């Protein structure tokens, strides 16, 4: 039982990160129908920037409380990632808005490789330890342990989701976003500026991805230039799983995927008598996805099936 | 469309001569250059296969490298001592390992890859566009994870260590792994492989070209342009899509087995998602659905970076930039920039088709 509870906690933590990244994918897809392959790299840039800030601050201002450093690092790296993502959209995706659909897909892939390479050149290719800023002492919860970092992750996810939901449901910008996602042409006729909305979407996505990146780094304790790839892929899977284009779907998909992965890798050894190990944890996401899409091609909460490839 | 028939023949003859003489010239500069040409031809083969799936039928497949891997491991297992070294019962039957003839392995690899292609296609028939993309991507990853982990409990793939000591290709008593002497002139092993790959590419181009003009090809393009209309015209879209997956995968299987024989070594590293992405990029950058374009894209993206690697070695970039920029980083940087810039300047590819108004996933929703 303790193992199960522990795996559920781990799964929720993992799932929160997937959910935040998945929101970025799903918002972009919902509006411009693009699989933004560079989104995982935005997470990486956010995490590496925050690492650089934390390390410099710890050196130059010793004695500053951890949480202040963390908040400052988070704010600055969010701004950096937001500016970057805004620029990426403007340079690589906007000029291709009316081109064949595979063209922006290729620039997105190119952007993803470019960001990884640049990050490698700037930050060197080695793994860097990510400082622990919160107290390390774990807290016992009914036989399982939860660390302050994990509590921060869950809290931060809840907060980000609340802010996002408010933004999307109760603000002018949110209404414009929903309208553009529904039908960009009609939205434009109603006075919405699609370009502004799309830029805003990329900025919001970048902020969410950076938060997820910092969580990821704090949870695993290392950062590196390739760290964005796998979470990006999983988050995209989560977005499709929940029904791409659907915000609630992305959150549900992310959390479910985190839980499945964590419980799956916790039990696969037991179930198969040690034949299959936790090395296989990375494929749960995909197996679940394939089964899911076979049964429900539009995802868990998705309604419309794209009628064109 | 094309010029006068005899002008066309001249173009063909000139390119044939160039292609035949090329490795002999390159050989003089060193086997490194012939190797690059060999790899470029293998990528052409792969890109031609993927072009059937993406270019003709409009099904975005991001896991194409899985079929390449299957062909490669198939050849690797059947033409290396690995199985005999691992299994006692197997060693009893074949003490030195299976050294299967290529006339058996290559068709078998192609067949297996084709079957898997159809198996992958079957559950995804209902899916379109991006959903299909992510499922195929997942499939590619699943295959890679298995290749990486099937070294226990039973050691089949030798895990991350990969399979080594794979036989080179023998055709009619000619061992392509050894240099061949003809009247005082030596053809190196890589040059022999070059000719083999060239033959395969020519055969594939002919097959693809005939397919494009056939009923099947037109059915695929109809599905690509408008699936519902195609169905209404009486095209069996299910069978046609499965056929596209199967045919494309077959190409992947063949080039995989060639790759294994050429390298003499296979490991899961060669079959990462990045490889799949690169093959898609070749097809799209060149000009999706257009044979000359696809070939151009494959040659550019596979050969250009290697040439750049050499250039950066000559100028000793690593020292100039204090170790921050080495050949492989520069190569990656330039591939990325090429992908972005080419698409921004020519969103329909470097050498697009003229006749088709649409390519898969055309602009509007």
Short mmCIF file of C-alpha atoms in Angstrom, two decimals, chain B:
data_model
loop_
_atom_site.label_atom_id
_atom_site.label_comp_id
_atom_site.label_asym_id
_atom_site.label_seq_id
_atom_site.Cartn_x
_atom_site.Cartn_y
_atom_site.Cartn_z
CA UNK B 1 6.32 19.31 -69.87
CA UNK B 2 9.77 17.88 -70.54
CA UNK B 3 11.87 18.94 -73.49
CA UNK B 4 12.42 17.00 -76.69
CA UNK B 5 12.90 13.25 -76.19
CA UNK B 6 16.50 13.24 -77.39
CA UNK B 7 17.38 16.07 -75.05
CA UNK B 8 16.03 13.96 -72.21
CA UNK B 9 18.18 11.03 -73.27
CA UNK B 10 21.26 13.24 -73.21
CA UNK B 11 20.44 14.36 -69.67
CA UNK B 12 19.99 10.76 -68.56
CA UNK B 13 23.19 9.61 -70.23
CA UNK B 14 25.24 12.42 -68.71
CA UNK B 15 23.89 11.83 -65.22
CA UNK B 16 24.46 8.08 -65.57
CA UNK B 17 28.10 8.64 -66.52
CA UNK B 18 28.57 11.14 -63.68
CA UNK B 19 27.04 8.77 -61.15
CA UNK B 20 29.17 5.86 -62.36
CA UNK B 21 32.45 7.79 -62.38
CA UNK B 22 31.81 9.72 -59.16
CA UNK B 23 33.09 7.10 -56.68
CA UNK B 24 36.21 6.52 -58.76
CA UNK B 25 37.03 10.21 -58.50
CA UNK B 26 36.12 10.36 -54.82
CA UNK B 27 38.14 7.23 -54.13
CA UNK B 28 41.23 9.10 -55.22
CA UNK B 29 40.57 11.67 -52.47
CA UNK B 30 40.08 8.99 -49.85
CA UNK B 31 37.48 6.44 -48.79
CA UNK B 32 35.95 8.97 -46.39
CA UNK B 33 34.36 10.74 -49.35
CA UNK B 34 33.00 7.57 -50.91
CA UNK B 35 31.51 6.65 -47.55
CA UNK B 36 29.63 9.93 -47.55
CA UNK B 37 28.28 9.16 -51.00
CA UNK B 38 27.26 5.67 -49.82
CA UNK B 39 25.38 7.05 -46.85
CA UNK B 40 23.73 9.65 -49.05
CA UNK B 41 22.45 6.87 -51.32
CA UNK B 42 21.09 4.97 -48.33
CA UNK B 43 19.27 8.07 -47.20
CA UNK B 44 17.90 8.54 -50.71
CA UNK B 45 16.49 5.03 -50.45
CA UNK B 46 14.91 5.82 -47.09
CA UNK B 47 13.53 9.12 -48.28
CA UNK B 48 12.01 7.45 -51.33
CA UNK B 49 10.26 4.99 -49.03
CA UNK B 50 8.93 7.68 -46.74
CA UNK B 51 7.86 9.70 -49.75
CA UNK B 52 5.41 6.95 -50.63
CA UNK B 53 3.76 7.30 -47.23
CA UNK B 54 3.96 11.06 -46.70
CA UNK B 55 4.31 12.41 -50.21
CA UNK B 56 1.91 10.21 -52.13
CA UNK B 57 -0.63 9.10 -49.56
CA UNK B 58 -0.36 12.15 -47.30
CA UNK B 59 0.08 10.17 -44.09
CA UNK B 60 2.55 11.93 -41.80
CA UNK B 61 4.79 9.20 -40.38
CA UNK B 62 7.25 10.30 -37.70
CA UNK B 63 8.39 6.80 -36.81
CA UNK B 64 9.78 5.70 -40.12
CA UNK B 65 13.17 4.85 -38.67
CA UNK B 66 11.55 1.88 -36.91
CA UNK B 67 11.40 0.00 -40.21
CA UNK B 68 14.99 0.92 -40.95
CA UNK B 69 15.87 -0.53 -37.54
CA UNK B 70 13.92 -3.71 -38.19
CA UNK B 71 15.72 -4.34 -41.47
CA UNK B 72 19.06 -3.60 -39.85
CA UNK B 73 18.55 -5.87 -36.84
CA UNK B 74 17.12 -8.60 -39.03
CA UNK B 75 20.27 -8.60 -41.09
CA UNK B 76 22.42 -8.16 -37.99
CA UNK B 77 20.95 -11.20 -36.27
CA UNK B 78 21.03 -13.45 -39.30
CA UNK B 79 24.51 -12.54 -40.46
CA UNK B 80 26.52 -12.24 -37.26
CA UNK B 81 27.69 -14.75 -34.65
CA UNK B 82 25.55 -13.08 -31.97
CA UNK B 83 22.84 -15.75 -31.75
CA UNK B 84 25.36 -18.59 -31.59
CA UNK B 85 27.38 -16.82 -28.93
CA UNK B 86 24.32 -16.25 -26.79
CA UNK B 87 22.33 -19.45 -27.10
CA UNK B 88 23.92 -22.85 -26.52
CA UNK B 89 21.19 -24.70 -28.40
CA UNK B 90 21.64 -22.40 -31.33
CA UNK B 91 25.38 -22.87 -31.33
CA UNK B 92 24.83 -26.62 -31.56
CA UNK B 93 23.00 -26.18 -34.84
CA UNK B 94 25.08 -23.35 -36.24
CA UNK B 95 28.46 -23.28 -34.49
CA UNK B 96 29.71 -20.17 -36.26
CA UNK B 97 26.38 -18.39 -36.47
CA UNK B 98 23.92 -18.07 -39.28
CA UNK B 99 25.54 -16.55 -42.28
CA UNK B 100 22.45 -16.30 -44.33
CA UNK B 101 22.68 -15.39 -47.98
CA UNK B 102 21.49 -11.90 -48.79
CA UNK B 103 19.03 -13.39 -51.25
CA UNK B 104 17.17 -14.66 -48.22
CA UNK B 105 17.86 -11.98 -45.58
CA UNK B 106 17.07 -8.90 -47.57
CA UNK B 107 13.66 -10.06 -48.83
CA UNK B 108 12.90 -11.37 -45.36
CA UNK B 109 13.84 -8.06 -43.75
CA UNK B 110 11.80 -6.19 -46.31
CA UNK B 111 8.85 -8.51 -45.78
CA UNK B 112 9.00 -8.25 -42.00
CA UNK B 113 9.24 -4.47 -42.13
CA UNK B 114 6.34 -4.38 -44.60
CA UNK B 115 4.17 -6.54 -42.33
CA UNK B 116 4.99 -4.31 -39.37
CA UNK B 117 4.17 -1.30 -41.47
CA UNK B 118 0.75 -2.73 -42.16
CA UNK B 119 0.31 -3.69 -38.50
CA UNK B 120 1.13 -0.14 -37.50
CA UNK B 121 -1.15 1.22 -40.14
CA UNK B 122 -4.13 -0.90 -39.15
CA UNK B 123 -5.01 0.68 -35.80
CA UNK B 124 -4.21 4.16 -37.03
CA UNK B 125 -6.50 4.15 -40.04
CA UNK B 126 -9.10 6.21 -38.27
CA UNK B 127 -6.54 8.80 -37.27
CA UNK B 128 -5.52 11.69 -39.40
CA UNK B 129 -2.86 14.32 -39.59
CA UNK B 130 -1.24 15.14 -36.32
CA UNK B 131 -2.81 12.32 -34.38
CA UNK B 132 -1.25 9.92 -36.83
CA UNK B 133 2.06 11.74 -36.49
CA UNK B 134 2.21 11.28 -32.74
CA UNK B 135 1.15 7.62 -32.87
CA UNK B 136 3.81 6.75 -35.43
CA UNK B 137 6.33 8.69 -33.38
CA UNK B 138 5.34 6.61 -30.37
CA UNK B 139 5.70 3.43 -32.39
CA UNK B 140 9.24 4.39 -33.37
CA UNK B 141 10.12 5.05 -29.74
CA UNK B 142 8.60 1.74 -28.63
CA UNK B 143 10.75 -0.17 -31.13
CA UNK B 144 13.84 1.71 -29.99
CA UNK B 145 13.17 1.05 -26.29
CA UNK B 146 12.76 -2.64 -27.04
CA UNK B 147 15.99 -2.78 -29.04
CA UNK B 148 17.69 -1.09 -26.14
CA UNK B 149 16.31 -3.44 -23.49
CA UNK B 150 15.92 -6.84 -25.11
CA UNK B 151 19.26 -7.99 -23.77
CA UNK B 152 17.61 -9.57 -20.76
CA UNK B 153 16.05 -11.84 -19.67
CA UNK B 154 16.83 -13.28 -23.09
CA UNK B 155 19.63 -11.57 -24.95
CA UNK B 156 18.24 -10.97 -28.41
CA UNK B 157 19.42 -7.52 -29.41
CA UNK B 158 22.46 -7.21 -27.11
CA UNK B 159 20.95 -4.00 -25.72
CA UNK B 160 22.79 -0.71 -25.96
CA UNK B 161 26.01 -2.54 -26.89
CA UNK B 162 24.53 -3.44 -30.25
CA UNK B 163 25.41 -6.22 -32.67
CA UNK B 164 28.88 -6.39 -34.16
CA UNK B 165 30.81 -8.59 -36.56
CA UNK B 166 28.07 -8.46 -39.12
CA UNK B 167 28.98 -10.06 -42.45
CA UNK B 168 29.57 -7.87 -45.42
CA UNK B 169 27.47 -8.52 -48.46
CA UNK B 170 28.39 -11.32 -50.84
CA UNK B 171 26.81 -11.36 -54.24
CA UNK B 172 27.54 -14.23 -56.62
CA UNK B 173 30.85 -14.97 -54.94
CA UNK B 174 31.90 -11.33 -54.83
CA UNK B 175 32.58 -10.10 -51.31
CA UNK B 176 31.77 -6.40 -51.15
CA UNK B 177 33.68 -6.09 -47.89
CA UNK B 178 37.02 -6.54 -49.68
CA UNK B 179 38.67 -4.39 -52.32
CA UNK B 180 38.39 -5.75 -55.83
CA UNK B 181 41.19 -5.60 -58.37
CA UNK B 182 40.34 -5.28 -62.02
CA UNK B 183 43.30 -5.14 -64.34
CA UNK B 184 45.61 -3.30 -61.96
CA UNK B 185 42.93 -0.85 -60.81
CA UNK B 186 41.63 -1.33 -57.28
CA UNK B 187 38.01 -0.69 -56.40
CA UNK B 188 37.78 -0.20 -52.65
CA UNK B 189 35.04 -1.87 -50.60
CA UNK B 190 33.13 1.37 -50.13
CA UNK B 191 33.14 1.88 -53.88
CA UNK B 192 31.64 -1.58 -54.40
CA UNK B 193 28.92 -0.72 -51.93
CA UNK B 194 28.37 2.51 -53.76
CA UNK B 195 27.52 0.62 -56.95
CA UNK B 196 25.22 -1.76 -55.08
CA UNK B 197 23.36 1.12 -53.44
CA UNK B 198 23.21 2.97 -56.73
CA UNK B 199 21.56 -0.03 -58.37
CA UNK B 200 19.05 -0.20 -55.52
CA UNK B 201 18.31 3.51 -55.78
CA UNK B 202 17.78 3.28 -59.54
CA UNK B 203 15.43 0.32 -59.10
CA UNK B 204 13.56 2.21 -56.38
CA UNK B 205 13.23 5.33 -58.47
CA UNK B 206 11.78 3.27 -61.31
CA UNK B 207 9.36 1.56 -58.91
CA UNK B 208 8.31 4.86 -57.36
CA UNK B 209 7.90 6.50 -60.73
CA UNK B 210 5.75 3.64 -62.05
CA UNK B 211 3.74 3.67 -58.83
CA UNK B 212 3.12 7.36 -59.12
CA UNK B 213 1.64 6.95 -62.58
CA UNK B 214 -0.32 3.82 -61.77
CA UNK B 215 -3.89 3.46 -60.55
CA UNK B 216 -2.54 2.90 -57.05
CA UNK B 217 -0.52 6.09 -57.12
CA UNK B 218 -3.46 8.10 -58.34
CA UNK B 219 -5.63 6.56 -55.64
CA UNK B 220 -3.07 7.59 -53.01
CA UNK B 221 -2.99 11.12 -54.30
CA UNK B 222 -6.75 11.24 -54.30
CA UNK B 223 -6.73 10.21 -50.65
CA UNK B 224 -4.08 12.83 -49.94
CA UNK B 225 -6.09 15.59 -51.57
CA UNK B 226 -9.48 14.69 -50.15
CA UNK B 227 -10.13 11.46 -48.39
CA UNK B 228 -13.88 11.70 -48.31
CA UNK B 229 -14.09 12.46 -52.02
CA UNK B 230 -11.71 9.58 -52.75
CA UNK B 231 -13.96 7.24 -50.80
CA UNK B 232 -16.98 8.51 -52.64
CA UNK B 233 -15.27 7.74 -55.95
CA UNK B 234 -15.05 4.12 -54.93
CA UNK B 235 -11.46 3.98 -53.75
CA UNK B 236 -10.93 1.51 -50.95
CA UNK B 237 -9.15 3.99 -48.71
CA UNK B 238 -8.40 1.43 -46.03
CA UNK B 239 -6.54 -0.95 -48.30
CA UNK B 240 -4.80 1.86 -50.10
CA UNK B 241 -3.49 3.40 -46.89
CA UNK B 242 -2.31 0.02 -45.63
CA UNK B 243 -0.60 -0.55 -48.94
CA UNK B 244 1.18 2.79 -48.65
CA UNK B 245 2.38 1.98 -45.14
CA UNK B 246 3.48 -1.47 -46.24
CA UNK B 247 5.31 -0.33 -49.36
CA UNK B 248 7.05 2.51 -47.57
CA UNK B 249 8.12 0.21 -44.76
CA UNK B 250 9.53 -2.29 -47.25
CA UNK B 251 11.92 0.35 -48.53
CA UNK B 252 12.89 1.09 -44.95
CA UNK B 253 13.56 -2.61 -44.32
CA UNK B 254 15.77 -2.99 -47.38
CA UNK B 255 17.83 0.09 -46.61
CA UNK B 256 18.12 -1.06 -43.00
CA UNK B 257 19.66 -4.38 -43.99
CA UNK B 258 22.02 -2.58 -46.36
CA UNK B 259 23.00 -0.23 -43.55
CA UNK B 260 23.79 -3.15 -41.23
CA UNK B 261 25.93 -4.87 -43.85
CA UNK B 262 27.70 -1.66 -44.76
CA UNK B 263 28.54 -0.65 -41.18
CA UNK B 264 29.13 -4.16 -39.87
CA UNK B 265 27.59 -2.94 -36.64
CA UNK B 266 24.16 -1.86 -35.45
CA UNK B 267 23.08 -0.33 -32.15
CA UNK B 268 19.89 1.39 -30.99
CA UNK B 269 21.66 4.73 -31.17
CA UNK B 270 21.34 4.81 -34.96
CA UNK B 271 17.58 4.64 -34.77
CA UNK B 272 16.62 7.58 -32.61
CA UNK B 273 13.64 9.82 -33.16
CA UNK B 274 16.04 12.37 -34.57
CA UNK B 275 16.72 10.04 -37.51
CA UNK B 276 13.01 9.78 -38.28
CA UNK B 277 12.74 13.52 -38.10
CA UNK B 278 15.69 13.94 -40.43
CA UNK B 279 14.11 11.65 -43.02
CA UNK B 280 10.86 13.61 -42.86
CA UNK B 281 12.91 16.79 -43.21
CA UNK B 282 14.65 15.40 -46.31
CA UNK B 283 11.34 14.67 -47.96
CA UNK B 284 9.78 17.99 -47.07
CA UNK B 285 12.82 20.17 -47.73
CA UNK B 286 13.40 18.63 -51.12
CA UNK B 287 9.85 18.83 -52.38
CA UNK B 288 7.28 16.48 -51.00
CA UNK B 289 5.81 13.97 -53.43
CA UNK B 290 8.27 14.90 -56.16
CA UNK B 291 10.96 12.30 -56.86
CA UNK B 292 13.81 14.62 -58.00
CA UNK B 293 13.04 16.90 -55.05
CA UNK B 294 13.08 14.06 -52.54
CA UNK B 295 16.41 12.82 -53.88
CA UNK B 296 17.84 16.33 -53.73
CA UNK B 297 16.65 16.76 -50.15
CA UNK B 298 18.14 13.44 -49.06
CA UNK B 299 21.51 14.11 -50.69
CA UNK B 300 21.68 17.64 -49.31
CA UNK B 301 20.78 16.82 -45.73
CA UNK B 302 22.92 13.70 -45.52
CA UNK B 303 26.03 14.74 -47.43
CA UNK B 304 26.23 18.47 -46.73
CA UNK B 305 26.76 18.14 -42.96
CA UNK B 306 29.57 15.63 -43.49
CA UNK B 307 31.29 17.96 -45.90
CA UNK B 308 30.90 20.73 -43.33
CA UNK B 309 32.36 18.47 -40.69
CA UNK B 310 35.43 18.12 -42.89
CA UNK B 311 35.59 21.87 -43.47
CA UNK B 312 35.48 22.60 -39.76
CA UNK B 313 38.20 20.02 -39.21
CA UNK B 314 40.43 21.69 -41.76
CA UNK B 315 40.09 25.08 -40.12
CA UNK B 316 40.45 23.56 -36.68
CA UNK B 317 37.36 25.25 -35.35
CA UNK B 318 37.69 23.60 -31.99
CA UNK B 319 40.84 25.55 -31.22
CA UNK B 320 39.54 28.79 -32.68
CA UNK B 321 36.49 28.74 -30.39
CA UNK B 322 38.18 27.28 -27.30
CA UNK B 323 36.41 23.96 -27.53
CA UNK B 324 32.90 25.39 -27.62
CA UNK B 325 32.31 24.70 -31.26
CA UNK B 326 33.45 21.44 -32.73
CA UNK B 327 32.60 19.73 -36.00
CA UNK B 328 29.56 17.84 -34.76
CA UNK B 329 28.10 20.91 -33.07
CA UNK B 330 28.64 23.01 -36.16
CA UNK B 331 26.99 20.30 -38.22
CA UNK B 332 23.93 20.27 -36.00
CA UNK B 333 23.77 24.06 -36.01
CA UNK B 334 23.86 24.21 -39.77
CA UNK B 335 21.26 21.47 -40.23
CA UNK B 336 18.93 23.39 -37.95
CA UNK B 337 19.53 26.67 -39.74
CA UNK B 338 19.09 25.00 -43.12
CA UNK B 339 15.76 23.54 -42.05
CA UNK B 340 14.49 26.91 -40.89
CA UNK B 341 15.84 29.03 -43.71
CA UNK B 342 14.89 26.72 -46.57
CA UNK B 343 11.35 26.44 -45.26
CA UNK B 344 11.03 30.20 -44.80
CA UNK B 345 12.28 30.91 -48.29
CA UNK B 346 10.65 27.96 -50.07
CA UNK B 347 7.81 26.58 -47.97
CA UNK B 348 6.92 24.08 -50.68
CA UNK B 349 10.42 22.63 -50.81
CA UNK B 350 13.49 23.25 -52.92
CA UNK B 351 12.20 21.41 -55.96
CA UNK B 352 8.44 21.09 -55.66
CA UNK B 353 6.02 19.35 -57.99
CA UNK B 354 4.40 21.49 -60.60
CA UNK B 355 1.16 19.73 -61.29
CA UNK B 356 -0.38 19.27 -57.86
CA UNK B 357 -2.02 22.25 -56.34
CA UNK B 358 -2.04 20.73 -52.92
CA UNK B 359 0.34 18.92 -50.65
CA UNK B 360 -0.75 17.11 -47.51
CA UNK B 361 -2.30 19.29 -44.89
CA UNK B 362 -2.74 22.26 -47.11
CA UNK B 363 -3.12 25.58 -45.31
CA UNK B 364 -6.77 25.86 -44.38
CA UNK B 365 -8.57 23.75 -41.85
#
